[in-house]
Tab-separated table of C-alpha atoms and ligand atoms in Angstrom:
chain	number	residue	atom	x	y	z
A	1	UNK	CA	3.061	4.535	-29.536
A	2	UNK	CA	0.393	2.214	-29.437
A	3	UNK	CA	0.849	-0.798	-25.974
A	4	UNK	CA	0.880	-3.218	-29.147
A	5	UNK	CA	3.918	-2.306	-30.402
A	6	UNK	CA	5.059	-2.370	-26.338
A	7	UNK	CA	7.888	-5.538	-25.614
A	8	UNK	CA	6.001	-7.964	-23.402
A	9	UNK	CA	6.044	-8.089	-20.215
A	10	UNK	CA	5.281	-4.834	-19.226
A	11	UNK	CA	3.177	-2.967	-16.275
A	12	UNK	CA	1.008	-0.731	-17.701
A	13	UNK	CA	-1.032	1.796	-15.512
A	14	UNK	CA	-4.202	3.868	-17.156
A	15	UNK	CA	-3.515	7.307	-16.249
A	16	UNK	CA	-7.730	7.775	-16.424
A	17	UNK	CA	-8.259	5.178	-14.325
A	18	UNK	CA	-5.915	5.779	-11.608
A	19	UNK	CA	-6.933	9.411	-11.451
A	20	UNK	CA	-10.535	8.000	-10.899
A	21	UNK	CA	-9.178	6.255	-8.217
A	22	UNK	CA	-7.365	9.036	-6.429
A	23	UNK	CA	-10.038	11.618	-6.710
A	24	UNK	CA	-12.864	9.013	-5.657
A	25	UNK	CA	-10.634	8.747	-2.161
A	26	UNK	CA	-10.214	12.370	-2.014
A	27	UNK	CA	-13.681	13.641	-2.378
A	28	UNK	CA	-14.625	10.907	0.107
A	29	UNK	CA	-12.279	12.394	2.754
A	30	UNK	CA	-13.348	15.466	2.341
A	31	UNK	CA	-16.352	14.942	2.324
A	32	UNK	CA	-16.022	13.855	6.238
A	33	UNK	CA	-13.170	16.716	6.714
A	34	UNK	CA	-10.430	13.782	7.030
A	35	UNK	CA	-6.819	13.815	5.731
A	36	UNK	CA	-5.071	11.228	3.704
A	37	UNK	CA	-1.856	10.288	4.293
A	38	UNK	CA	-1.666	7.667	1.924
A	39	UNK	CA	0.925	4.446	2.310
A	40	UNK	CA	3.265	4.775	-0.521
A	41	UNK	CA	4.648	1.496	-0.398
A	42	UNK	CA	2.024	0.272	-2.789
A	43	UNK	CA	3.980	2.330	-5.546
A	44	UNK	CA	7.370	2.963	-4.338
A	45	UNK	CA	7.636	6.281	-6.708
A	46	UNK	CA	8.198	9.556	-6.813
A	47	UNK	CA	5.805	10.669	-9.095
A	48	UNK	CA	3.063	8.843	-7.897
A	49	UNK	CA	3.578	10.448	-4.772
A	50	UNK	CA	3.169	13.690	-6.267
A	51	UNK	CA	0.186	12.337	-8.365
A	52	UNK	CA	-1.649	11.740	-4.967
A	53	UNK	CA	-0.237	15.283	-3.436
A	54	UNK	CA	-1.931	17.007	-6.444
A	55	UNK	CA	-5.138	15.143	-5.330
A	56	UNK	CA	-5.120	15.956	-2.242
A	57	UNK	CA	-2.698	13.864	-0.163
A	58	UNK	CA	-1.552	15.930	3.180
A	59	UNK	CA	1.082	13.473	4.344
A	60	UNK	CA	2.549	10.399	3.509
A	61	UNK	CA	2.942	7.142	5.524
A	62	UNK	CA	5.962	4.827	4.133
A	63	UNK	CA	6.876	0.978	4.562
A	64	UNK	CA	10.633	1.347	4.493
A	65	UNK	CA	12.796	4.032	5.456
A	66	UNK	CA	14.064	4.458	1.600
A	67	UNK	CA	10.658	5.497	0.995
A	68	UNK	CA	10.844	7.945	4.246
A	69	UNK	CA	14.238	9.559	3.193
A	70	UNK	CA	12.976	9.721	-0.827
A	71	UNK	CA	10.019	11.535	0.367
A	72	UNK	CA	11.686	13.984	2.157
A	73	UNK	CA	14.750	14.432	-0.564
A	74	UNK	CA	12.022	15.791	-2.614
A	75	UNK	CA	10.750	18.319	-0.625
A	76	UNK	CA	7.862	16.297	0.711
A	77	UNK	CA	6.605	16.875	4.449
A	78	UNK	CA	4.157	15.349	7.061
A	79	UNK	CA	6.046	11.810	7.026
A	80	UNK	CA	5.138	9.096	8.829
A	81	UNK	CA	7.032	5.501	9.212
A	82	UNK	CA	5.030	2.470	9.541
A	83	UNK	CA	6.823	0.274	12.340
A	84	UNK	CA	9.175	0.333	14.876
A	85	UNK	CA	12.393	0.438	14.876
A	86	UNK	CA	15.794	-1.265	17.011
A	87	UNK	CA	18.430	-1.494	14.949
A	88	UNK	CA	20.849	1.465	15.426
A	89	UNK	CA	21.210	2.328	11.620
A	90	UNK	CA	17.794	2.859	11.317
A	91	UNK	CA	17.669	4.926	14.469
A	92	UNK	CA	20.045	7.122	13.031
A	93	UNK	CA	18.037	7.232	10.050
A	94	UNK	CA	14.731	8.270	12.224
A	95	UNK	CA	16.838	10.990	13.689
A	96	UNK	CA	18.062	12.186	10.652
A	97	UNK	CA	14.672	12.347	8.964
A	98	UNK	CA	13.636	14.519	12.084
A	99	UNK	CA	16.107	17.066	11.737
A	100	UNK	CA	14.795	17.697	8.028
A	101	UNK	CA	10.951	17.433	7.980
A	102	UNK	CA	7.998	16.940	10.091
A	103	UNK	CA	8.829	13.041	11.036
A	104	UNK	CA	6.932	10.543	12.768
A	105	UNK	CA	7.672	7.353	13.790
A	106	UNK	CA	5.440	4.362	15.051
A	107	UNK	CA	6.118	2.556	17.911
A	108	UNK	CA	4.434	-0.156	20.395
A	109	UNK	CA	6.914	-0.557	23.165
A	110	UNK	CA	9.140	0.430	25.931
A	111	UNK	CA	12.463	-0.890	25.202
A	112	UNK	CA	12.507	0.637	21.478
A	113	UNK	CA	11.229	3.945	22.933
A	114	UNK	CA	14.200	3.678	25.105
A	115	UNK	CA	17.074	3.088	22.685
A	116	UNK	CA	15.598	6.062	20.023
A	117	UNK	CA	15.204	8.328	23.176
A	118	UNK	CA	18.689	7.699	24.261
A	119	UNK	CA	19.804	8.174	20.731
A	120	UNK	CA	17.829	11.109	20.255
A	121	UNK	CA	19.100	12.449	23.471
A	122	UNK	CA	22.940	13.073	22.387
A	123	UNK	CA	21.394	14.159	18.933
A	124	UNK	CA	19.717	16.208	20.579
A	125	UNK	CA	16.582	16.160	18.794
A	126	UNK	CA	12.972	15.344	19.670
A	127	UNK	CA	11.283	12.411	17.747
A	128	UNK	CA	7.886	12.525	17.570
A	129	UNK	CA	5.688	9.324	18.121
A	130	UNK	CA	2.421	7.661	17.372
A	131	UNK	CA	1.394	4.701	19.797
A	132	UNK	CA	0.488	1.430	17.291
A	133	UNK	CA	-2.770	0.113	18.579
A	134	UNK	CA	-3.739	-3.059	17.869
A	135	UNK	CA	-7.211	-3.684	15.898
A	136	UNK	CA	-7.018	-7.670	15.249
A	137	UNK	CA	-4.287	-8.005	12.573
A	138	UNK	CA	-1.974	-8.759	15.355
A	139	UNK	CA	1.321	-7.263	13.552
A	140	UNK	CA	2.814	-5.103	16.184
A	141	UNK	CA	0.801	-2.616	18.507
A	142	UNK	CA	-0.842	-2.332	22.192
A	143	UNK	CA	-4.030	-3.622	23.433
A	144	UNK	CA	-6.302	-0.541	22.766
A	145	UNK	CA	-7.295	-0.668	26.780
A	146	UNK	CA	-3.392	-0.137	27.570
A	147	UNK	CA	-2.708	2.811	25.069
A	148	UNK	CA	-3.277	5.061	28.130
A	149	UNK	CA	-0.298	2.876	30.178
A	150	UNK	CA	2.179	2.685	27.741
A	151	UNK	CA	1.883	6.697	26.844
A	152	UNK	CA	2.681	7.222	30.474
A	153	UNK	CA	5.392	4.804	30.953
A	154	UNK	CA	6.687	6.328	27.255
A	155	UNK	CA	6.380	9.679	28.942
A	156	UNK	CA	9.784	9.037	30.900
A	157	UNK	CA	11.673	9.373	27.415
A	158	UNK	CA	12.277	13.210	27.397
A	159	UNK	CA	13.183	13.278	23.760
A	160	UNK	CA	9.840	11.381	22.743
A	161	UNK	CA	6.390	13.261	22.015
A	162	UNK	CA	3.549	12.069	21.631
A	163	UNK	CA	1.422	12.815	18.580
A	164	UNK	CA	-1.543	10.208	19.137
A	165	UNK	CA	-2.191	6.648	17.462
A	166	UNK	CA	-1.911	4.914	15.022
A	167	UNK	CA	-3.425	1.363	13.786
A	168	UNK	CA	-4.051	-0.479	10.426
A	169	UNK	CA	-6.805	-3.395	10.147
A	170	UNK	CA	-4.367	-5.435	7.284
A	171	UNK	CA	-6.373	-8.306	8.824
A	172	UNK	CA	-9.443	-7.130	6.635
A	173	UNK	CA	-7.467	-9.162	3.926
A	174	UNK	CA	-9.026	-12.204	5.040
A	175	UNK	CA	-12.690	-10.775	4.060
A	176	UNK	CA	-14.005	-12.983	1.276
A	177	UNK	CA	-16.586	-11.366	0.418
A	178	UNK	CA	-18.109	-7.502	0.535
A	179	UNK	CA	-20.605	-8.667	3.743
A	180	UNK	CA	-17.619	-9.818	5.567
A	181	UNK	CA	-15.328	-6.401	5.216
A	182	UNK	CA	-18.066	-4.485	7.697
A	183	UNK	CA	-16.784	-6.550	10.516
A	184	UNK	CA	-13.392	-5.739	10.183
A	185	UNK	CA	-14.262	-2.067	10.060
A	186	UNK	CA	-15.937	-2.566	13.751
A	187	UNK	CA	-12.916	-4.111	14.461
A	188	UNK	CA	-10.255	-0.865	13.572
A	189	UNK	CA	-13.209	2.136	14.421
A	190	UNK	CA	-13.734	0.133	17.913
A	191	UNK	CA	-9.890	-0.257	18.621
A	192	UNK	CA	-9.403	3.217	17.908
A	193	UNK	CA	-12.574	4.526	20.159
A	194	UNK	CA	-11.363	2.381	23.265
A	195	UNK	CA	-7.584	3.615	23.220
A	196	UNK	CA	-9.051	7.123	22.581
A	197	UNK	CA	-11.352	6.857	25.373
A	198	UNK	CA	-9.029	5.379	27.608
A	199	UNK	CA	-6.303	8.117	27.100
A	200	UNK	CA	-9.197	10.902	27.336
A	201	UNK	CA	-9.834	9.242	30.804
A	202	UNK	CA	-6.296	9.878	31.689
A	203	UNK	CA	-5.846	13.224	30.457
A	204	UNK	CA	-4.233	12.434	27.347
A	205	UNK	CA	-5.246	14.030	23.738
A	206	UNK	CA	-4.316	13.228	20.552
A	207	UNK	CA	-3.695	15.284	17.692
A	208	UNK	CA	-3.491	12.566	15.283
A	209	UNK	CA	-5.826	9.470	15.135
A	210	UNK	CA	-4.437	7.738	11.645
A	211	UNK	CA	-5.791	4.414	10.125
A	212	UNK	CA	-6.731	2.486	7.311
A	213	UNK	CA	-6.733	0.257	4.730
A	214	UNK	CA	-8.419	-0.039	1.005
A	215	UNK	CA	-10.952	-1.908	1.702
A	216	UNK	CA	-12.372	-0.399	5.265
A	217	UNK	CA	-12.028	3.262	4.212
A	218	UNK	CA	-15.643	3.336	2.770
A	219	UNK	CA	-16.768	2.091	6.251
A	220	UNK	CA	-14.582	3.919	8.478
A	221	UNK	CA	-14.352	7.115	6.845
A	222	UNK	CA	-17.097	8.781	8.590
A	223	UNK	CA	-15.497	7.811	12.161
A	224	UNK	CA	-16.371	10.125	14.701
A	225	UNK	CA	-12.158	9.333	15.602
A	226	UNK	CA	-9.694	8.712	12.961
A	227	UNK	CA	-8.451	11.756	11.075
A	228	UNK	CA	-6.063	10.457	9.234
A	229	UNK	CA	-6.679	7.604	6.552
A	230	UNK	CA	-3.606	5.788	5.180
A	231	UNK	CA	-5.350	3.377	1.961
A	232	UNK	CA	-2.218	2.428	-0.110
A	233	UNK	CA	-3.645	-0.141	-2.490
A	234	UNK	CA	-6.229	1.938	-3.511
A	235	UNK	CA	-3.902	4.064	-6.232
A	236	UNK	CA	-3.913	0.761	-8.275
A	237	UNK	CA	-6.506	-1.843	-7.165
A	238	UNK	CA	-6.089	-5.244	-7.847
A	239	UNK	CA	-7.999	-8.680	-7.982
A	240	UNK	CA	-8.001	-9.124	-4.513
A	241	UNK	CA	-10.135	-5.857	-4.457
A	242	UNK	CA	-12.115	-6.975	-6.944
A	243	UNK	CA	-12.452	-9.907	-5.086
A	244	UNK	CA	-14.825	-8.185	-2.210
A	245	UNK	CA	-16.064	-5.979	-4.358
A	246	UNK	CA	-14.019	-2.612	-3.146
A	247	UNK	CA	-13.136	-1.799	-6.868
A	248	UNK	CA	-14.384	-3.224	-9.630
A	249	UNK	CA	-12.620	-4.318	-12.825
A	250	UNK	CA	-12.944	-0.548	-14.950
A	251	UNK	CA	-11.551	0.523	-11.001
A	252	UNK	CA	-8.110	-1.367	-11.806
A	253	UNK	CA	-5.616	0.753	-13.133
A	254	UNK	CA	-2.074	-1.406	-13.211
A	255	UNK	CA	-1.989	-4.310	-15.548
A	256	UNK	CA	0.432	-6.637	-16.947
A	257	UNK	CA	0.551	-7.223	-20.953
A	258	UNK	CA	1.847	-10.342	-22.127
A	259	UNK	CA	1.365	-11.972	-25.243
A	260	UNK	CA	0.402	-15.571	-25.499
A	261	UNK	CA	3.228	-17.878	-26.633
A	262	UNK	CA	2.454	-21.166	-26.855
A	263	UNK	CA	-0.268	-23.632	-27.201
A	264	UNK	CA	1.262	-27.034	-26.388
A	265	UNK	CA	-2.255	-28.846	-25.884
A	266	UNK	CA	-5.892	-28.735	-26.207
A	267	UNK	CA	-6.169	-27.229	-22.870
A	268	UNK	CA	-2.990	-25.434	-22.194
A	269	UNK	CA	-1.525	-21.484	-23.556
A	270	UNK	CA	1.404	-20.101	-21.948
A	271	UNK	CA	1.928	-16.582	-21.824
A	272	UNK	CA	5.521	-14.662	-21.684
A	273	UNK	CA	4.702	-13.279	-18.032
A	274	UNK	CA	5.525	-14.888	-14.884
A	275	UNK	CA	5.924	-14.536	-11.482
A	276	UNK	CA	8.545	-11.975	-11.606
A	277	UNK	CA	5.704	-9.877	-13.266
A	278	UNK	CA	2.775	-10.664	-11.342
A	279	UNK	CA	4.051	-12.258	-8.012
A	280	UNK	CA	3.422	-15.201	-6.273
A	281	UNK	CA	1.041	-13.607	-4.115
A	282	UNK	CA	-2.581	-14.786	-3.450
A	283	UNK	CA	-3.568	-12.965	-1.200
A	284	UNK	CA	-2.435	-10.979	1.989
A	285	UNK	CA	-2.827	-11.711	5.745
A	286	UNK	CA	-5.144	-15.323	4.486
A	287	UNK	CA	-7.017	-14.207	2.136
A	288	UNK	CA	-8.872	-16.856	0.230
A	289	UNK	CA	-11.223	-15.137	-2.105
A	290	UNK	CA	-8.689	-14.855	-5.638
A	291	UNK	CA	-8.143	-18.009	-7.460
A	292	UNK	CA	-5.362	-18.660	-9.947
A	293	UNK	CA	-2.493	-15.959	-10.205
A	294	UNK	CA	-4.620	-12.813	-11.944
A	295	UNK	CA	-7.584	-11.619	-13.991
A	296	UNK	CA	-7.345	-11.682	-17.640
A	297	UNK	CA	-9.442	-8.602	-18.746
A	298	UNK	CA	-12.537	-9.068	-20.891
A	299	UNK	CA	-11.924	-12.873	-20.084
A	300	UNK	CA	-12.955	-14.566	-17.180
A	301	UNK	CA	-13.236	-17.860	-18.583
A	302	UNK	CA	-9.734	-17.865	-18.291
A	303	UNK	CA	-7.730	-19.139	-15.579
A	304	UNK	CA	-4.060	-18.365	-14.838
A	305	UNK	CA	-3.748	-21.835	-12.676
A	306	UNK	CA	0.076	-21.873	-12.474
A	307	UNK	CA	3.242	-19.648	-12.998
A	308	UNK	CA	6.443	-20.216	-13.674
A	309	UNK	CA	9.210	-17.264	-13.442
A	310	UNK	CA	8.795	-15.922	-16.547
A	311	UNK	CA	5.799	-17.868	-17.666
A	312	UNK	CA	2.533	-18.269	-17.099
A	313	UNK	CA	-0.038	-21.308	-17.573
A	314	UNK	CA	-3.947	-20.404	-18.975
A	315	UNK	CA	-6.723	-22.410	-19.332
A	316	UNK	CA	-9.923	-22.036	-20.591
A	317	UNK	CA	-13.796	-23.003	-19.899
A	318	UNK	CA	-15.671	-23.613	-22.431
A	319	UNK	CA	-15.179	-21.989	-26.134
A	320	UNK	CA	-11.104	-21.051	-26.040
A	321	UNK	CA	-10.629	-16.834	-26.711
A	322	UNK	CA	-7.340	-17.535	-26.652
A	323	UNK	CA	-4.789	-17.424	-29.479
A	324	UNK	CA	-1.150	-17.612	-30.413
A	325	UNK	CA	0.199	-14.115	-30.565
A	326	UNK	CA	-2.575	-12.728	-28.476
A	327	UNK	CA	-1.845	-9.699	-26.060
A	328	UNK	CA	-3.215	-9.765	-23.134
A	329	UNK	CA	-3.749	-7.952	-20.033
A	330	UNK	CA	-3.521	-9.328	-16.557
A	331	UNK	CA	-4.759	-7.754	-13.377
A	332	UNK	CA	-2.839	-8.767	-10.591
A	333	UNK	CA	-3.878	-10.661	-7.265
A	334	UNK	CA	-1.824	-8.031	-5.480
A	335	UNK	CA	-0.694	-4.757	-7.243
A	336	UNK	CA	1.485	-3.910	-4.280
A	337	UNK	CA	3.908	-6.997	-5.117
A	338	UNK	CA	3.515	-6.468	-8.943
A	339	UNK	CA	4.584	-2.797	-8.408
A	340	UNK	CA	7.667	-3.907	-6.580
A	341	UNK	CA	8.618	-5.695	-9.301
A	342	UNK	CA	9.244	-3.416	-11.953
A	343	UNK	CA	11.710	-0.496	-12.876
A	344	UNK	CA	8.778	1.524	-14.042
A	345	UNK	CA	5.545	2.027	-15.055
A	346	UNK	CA	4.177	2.461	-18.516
A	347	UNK	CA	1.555	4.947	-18.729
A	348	UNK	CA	-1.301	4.814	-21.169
A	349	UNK	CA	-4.193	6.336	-22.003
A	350	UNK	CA	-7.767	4.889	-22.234
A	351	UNK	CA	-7.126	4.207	-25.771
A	352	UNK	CA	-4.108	2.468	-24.860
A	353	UNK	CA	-1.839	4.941	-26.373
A	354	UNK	CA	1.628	4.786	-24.195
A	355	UNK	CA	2.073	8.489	-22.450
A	356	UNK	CA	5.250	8.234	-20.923
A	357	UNK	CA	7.356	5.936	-18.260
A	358	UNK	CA	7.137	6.666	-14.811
A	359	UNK	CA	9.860	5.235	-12.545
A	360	UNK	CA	9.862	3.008	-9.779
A	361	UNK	CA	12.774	4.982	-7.895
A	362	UNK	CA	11.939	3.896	-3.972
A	363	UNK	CA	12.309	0.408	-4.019
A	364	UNK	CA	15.366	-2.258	-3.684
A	365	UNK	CA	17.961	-1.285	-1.109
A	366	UNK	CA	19.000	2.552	-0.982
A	367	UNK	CA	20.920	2.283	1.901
A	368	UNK	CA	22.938	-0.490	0.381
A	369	UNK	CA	23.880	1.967	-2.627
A	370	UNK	CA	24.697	4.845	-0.499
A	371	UNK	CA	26.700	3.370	2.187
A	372	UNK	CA	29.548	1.674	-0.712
B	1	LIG	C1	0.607	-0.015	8.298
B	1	LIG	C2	-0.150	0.022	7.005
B	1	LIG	N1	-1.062	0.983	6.804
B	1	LIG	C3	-1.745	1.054	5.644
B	1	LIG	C4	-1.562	0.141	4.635
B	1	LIG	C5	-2.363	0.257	3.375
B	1	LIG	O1	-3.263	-0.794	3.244
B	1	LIG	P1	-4.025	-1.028	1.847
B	1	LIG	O2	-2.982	-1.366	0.855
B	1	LIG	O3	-4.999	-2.096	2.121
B	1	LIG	O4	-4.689	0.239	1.504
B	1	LIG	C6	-0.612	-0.885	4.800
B	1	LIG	C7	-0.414	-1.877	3.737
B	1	LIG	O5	-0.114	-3.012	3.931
B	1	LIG	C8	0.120	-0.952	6.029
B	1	LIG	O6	1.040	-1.884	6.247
């Protein structure tokens, strides 16, 4: 089957091209001896999961704890969770998940550490830990000069060991340009080098150092540090990658088709896909470098200036490409929020031939299902 005889909307994802991405990462890391644990909230599946174990993936970091528990359901190990935790659902969660695999959690404070410690205490289990240092995006985490304080005062949790640390430079999302992504790459290699050196200082190792993002990996990778990498967007791409030039537009592997509907006026097209294909988002953390709501491939004279829920609104500079009954395929601003938006992914071929669907089985609310 050919993606024209596909029912629009529909998330496509070129197997070529998203193998080109994931084996572009790989030989990078190796290339420097580093690991990637990649964050598999970008996809939210299964299969992709595997897809980035079979190119070299050595561990997994997750956004939810669905994605944690999925993981490990299928046999996965080396599991990492992204944030804290309080509630005491999903501490019995984090203590389940460390009876079955190689678990760890994130944290950046005392009074968490407490409750999972007493928790893990009458479990008795031990629940390992990375300390979340802070490198600028200011979404949890210590001050890198404190790492070595909080470790110590963490140390009075018997049922808590420490692994090492862990941070993520999101704020690198408010790059604009190429030129400007370097100095958010200072930002995460020098938050990671203080909180190393000020652990080292107190007698404190680490065994792992983990970090990353898309868009920093090609600066940080060679860190003398970090041995883990975490890049989740990097599977896909998107425009906002685009946008600072960290993949380019043959780089992009998820798309969404949609066929052109309407032409009301001179000026206007509508096409059948809306936000609940391609998302409202324009950008993470501030980002201001993505106009409109997508990239029409082959066309860049085209603007998507406005979306509706199921529709979107094109217009055009100049001579109009654009006709009714048209398919065409957008790149998202954010393939992370696209992804999340779908029950699977259509996989084609570079000459668009459809291979087969791959399912988006990790997102929506697990726990909610199981606990009816
Ligand atoms: C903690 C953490 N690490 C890594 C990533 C991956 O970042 P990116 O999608 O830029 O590769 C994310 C994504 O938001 C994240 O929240």
């Amino acid at each position: 089957m050919n993606i024209n005889e596909i029912q629009t909307p529909a998330i496509l994802v070129d197997l070529d091209v998203l193998q080109h991405n994931l084996n572009k990462y790989a030989e990078e890391a190796a290339k420097y001896k580093k690991q990637i644990w990649p964050m598999i909230k970008t996809h939210k599946s299964i299969e992709m999961a595997t897809l980035q174990r079979q190119y070299g993936a050595t561990g997994f970091l997750c956004g939810t704890l669905d994605e944690a528990e999925a993981l490990c359901e299928a046999g996965f190990d080396n599991i990492m969770y992204a944030y804290p935790v309080a509630a005491k659902v999903s501490i019995d969660r984090v203590i389940a998940l460390s009876k079955k695999c190689n678990f760890i959690l994130r944290m950046d404070g005392m009074e968490s550490a407490v409750m999972v410690d007493e928790a893990a205490k009458k479990a008795s289990v031990k629940i390992q830990y990375t300390l979340i240092v802070d490198s600028g995006l200011h979404r949890f985490g210590v001050e890198p000069e404190q790492a070595a304080e909080y470790v110590n005062r963490i140390s009075s949790c018997d049922n808590l060991i420490f692994k090492g640390i862990s941070t993520h430079p999101g704020h690198v999302y408010g790059a604009a340009c190429k030129d400007e992504v370097s100095k958010y790459v200072l930002d995460e290699c020098n938050a990671v080098a203080t909180a190393v050196n000020v652990l080292k200082a107190a007698g404190i190792s680490c065994e792992i150092i983990s970090s990353g993002s898309t868009p920093t990996f090609w600066g940080a990778v060679c860190d003398a540090n970090i041995n883990i990498y975490h890049p989740g967007n990097y599977i896909f791409h998107d425009a906002i990658q685009m946008s600072t030039e960290t993949a380019s537009e043959e780089e992009c592997a998820l798309s969404i088709l949609a066929s052109v509907i309407s032409h009301p006026k001179e000026d206007l097209f509508i096409c059948d896909a809306g936000a609940k294909c391609l998302g409202l988002d324009q950008g993470a953390h501030g980002n201001a470098s993505v106009s409109g709501h997508g990239y029409v491939i082959g066309h860049p004279e085209v603007e998507i200036y406005s979306l509706n829920e199921e529709h979107a609104f094109l217009r055009t500079e100049g001579v109009n490409p654009l006709q009714i009954g048209d398919k065409i395929a957008i790149i998202p601003n954010h393939a992370c929020s696209a992804a999340n938006l779908t029950d699977y992914y259509i996989i084609i071929d570079s000459e668009e031939n459809v291979l087969e669907w791959i399912p988006v089985d990790i997102r929506g609310n697990r726990t909610r299902k199981l606990s009816k």
